[in-house]
Amino acid sequence: TIATETRRAPEFRVGVSVRGCLALVRAAKTWAAGQGRHYVLPDDVKTLVEPVLAHRVLLDPEAEFAGTTALEVLQRIVADIAPPAQRAA
């Protein structure tokens, strides 16, 4: 999951907490409802990663001095994680 990968990323000293995960889920559901859907799309999650999670992580000082931003690391993590596969009916 995204949260697990933020905890494994060497650029982060502190990754996303359980509360951060729940906030992302709630935001994605609200976003989908605002779009007139009863379901969340992977693109909804990608759209909301920055505003919901970027302030919830703490960069390692070395990564920060190297010019790395939390957004860059989050974008890489999201790009590397495959979206869930649709279940066969």
mmCIF file of C-alpha atoms in Angstrom:
data_model
loop_
_atom_site.group_PDB
_atom_site.id
_atom_site.type_symbol
_atom_site.label_atom_id
_atom_site.label_comp_id
_atom_site.label_asym_id
_atom_site.label_seq_id
_atom_site.Cartn_x
_atom_site.Cartn_y
_atom_site.Cartn_z
ATOM 1 C CA THR A 1 0.000 0.000 0.000
ATOM 2 C CA ILE A 2 0.973 3.627 -0.283
ATOM 3 C CA ALA A 3 1.373 4.019 3.483
ATOM 4 C CA THR A 4 3.629 0.972 3.779
ATOM 5 C CA GLU A 5 5.847 2.248 0.995
ATOM 6 C CA THR A 6 6.169 5.663 2.661
ATOM 7 C CA ARG A 7 7.442 3.902 5.762
ATOM 8 C CA ARG A 8 9.985 1.955 3.680
ATOM 9 C CA ALA A 9 11.190 4.923 1.608
ATOM 10 C CA PRO A 10 14.710 5.889 2.675
ATOM 11 C CA GLU A 11 13.942 9.556 1.931
ATOM 12 C CA PHE A 12 11.362 9.667 4.723
ATOM 13 C CA ARG A 13 12.230 9.660 8.381
ATOM 14 C CA VAL A 14 8.530 9.259 9.225
ATOM 15 C CA GLY A 15 5.984 7.729 6.850
ATOM 16 C CA VAL A 16 2.215 7.962 6.719
ATOM 17 C CA SER A 17 0.338 6.820 9.820
ATOM 18 C CA VAL A 18 -2.883 4.831 10.062
ATOM 19 C CA ARG A 19 -4.777 8.097 10.542
ATOM 20 C CA GLY A 20 -3.201 9.383 7.341
ATOM 21 C CA CYS A 21 -4.412 6.278 5.499
ATOM 22 C CA LEU A 22 -7.911 6.768 6.824
ATOM 23 C CA ALA A 23 -7.838 10.423 5.787
ATOM 24 C CA LEU A 24 -6.850 9.422 2.246
ATOM 25 C CA VAL A 25 -9.677 6.876 2.065
ATOM 26 C CA ARG A 26 -12.251 9.389 3.340
ATOM 27 C CA ALA A 27 -11.000 12.065 0.962
ATOM 28 C CA ALA A 28 -11.101 9.663 -2.008
ATOM 29 C CA LYS A 29 -14.668 8.598 -1.191
ATOM 30 C CA THR A 30 -15.740 12.215 -0.845
ATOM 31 C CA TRP A 31 -13.985 13.141 -4.106
ATOM 32 C CA ALA A 32 -15.731 10.281 -5.940
ATOM 33 C CA ALA A 33 -19.119 11.301 -4.514
ATOM 34 C CA GLY A 34 -18.481 14.864 -5.635
ATOM 35 C CA GLN A 35 -17.881 13.487 -9.133
ATOM 36 C CA GLY A 36 -21.233 11.667 -8.993
ATOM 37 C CA ARG A 37 -19.790 8.192 -8.442
ATOM 38 C CA HIS A 38 -20.379 5.585 -5.747
ATOM 39 C CA TYR A 39 -16.883 4.140 -6.240
ATOM 40 C CA VAL A 40 -13.298 5.369 -6.073
ATOM 41 C CA LEU A 41 -10.946 5.217 -9.043
ATOM 42 C CA PRO A 42 -7.152 4.864 -8.794
ATOM 43 C CA ASP A 43 -6.876 8.310 -10.381
ATOM 44 C CA ASP A 44 -8.895 9.744 -7.481
ATOM 45 C CA VAL A 45 -6.277 8.465 -5.058
ATOM 46 C CA LYS A 46 -3.429 9.791 -7.224
ATOM 47 C CA THR A 47 -5.065 13.209 -7.319
ATOM 48 C CA LEU A 48 -5.420 13.355 -3.548
ATOM 49 C CA VAL A 49 -2.040 11.973 -2.461
ATOM 50 C CA GLU A 50 -0.347 15.385 -2.367
ATOM 51 C CA PRO A 51 -2.970 17.417 -0.495
ATOM 52 C CA VAL A 52 -3.772 14.628 1.971
ATOM 53 C CA LEU A 53 -0.379 13.011 2.619
ATOM 54 C CA ALA A 54 2.438 15.464 1.810
ATOM 55 C CA HIS A 55 2.234 17.205 5.177
ATOM 56 C CA ARG A 56 2.012 13.879 7.037
ATOM 57 C CA VAL A 57 5.514 12.669 6.156
ATOM 58 C CA LEU A 58 8.863 13.865 7.437
ATOM 59 C CA LEU A 59 11.819 13.963 5.078
ATOM 60 C CA ASP A 60 15.170 12.609 6.166
ATOM 61 C CA PRO A 61 17.576 15.559 6.593
ATOM 62 C CA GLU A 62 19.989 14.166 3.995
ATOM 63 C CA ALA A 63 17.203 13.883 1.421
ATOM 64 C CA GLU A 64 16.026 17.387 2.249
ATOM 65 C CA PHE A 65 19.539 18.824 1.860
ATOM 66 C CA ALA A 66 19.800 17.017 -1.484
ATOM 67 C CA GLY A 67 16.756 18.967 -2.669
ATOM 68 C CA THR A 68 14.263 16.115 -2.523
ATOM 69 C CA THR A 69 10.673 17.065 -1.752
ATOM 70 C CA ALA A 70 7.961 14.997 -0.118
ATOM 71 C CA LEU A 71 5.846 15.415 -3.236
ATOM 72 C CA GLU A 72 8.546 13.889 -5.463
ATOM 73 C CA VAL A 73 8.852 10.841 -3.242
ATOM 74 C CA LEU A 74 5.076 10.426 -2.965
ATOM 75 C CA GLN A 75 4.678 10.690 -6.741
ATOM 76 C CA ARG A 76 7.343 8.023 -7.240
ATOM 77 C CA ILE A 77 5.654 5.722 -4.738
ATOM 78 C CA VAL A 78 2.245 6.150 -6.363
ATOM 79 C CA ALA A 79 3.728 5.524 -9.817
ATOM 80 C CA ASP A 80 5.452 2.331 -8.625
ATOM 81 C CA ILE A 81 2.352 0.807 -7.014
ATOM 82 C CA ALA A 82 0.034 -1.001 -9.367
ATOM 83 C CA PRO A 83 -3.662 -0.162 -8.965
ATOM 84 C CA PRO A 84 -5.857 -3.003 -7.705
ATOM 85 C CA ALA A 85 -7.051 -5.361 -10.400
ATOM 86 C CA GLN A 86 -10.730 -5.560 -11.158
ATOM 87 C CA ARG A 87 -12.248 -8.752 -9.827
ATOM 88 C CA ALA A 88 -13.826 -11.111 -12.335
ATOM 89 C CA ALA A 89 -17.584 -11.325 -11.902
#
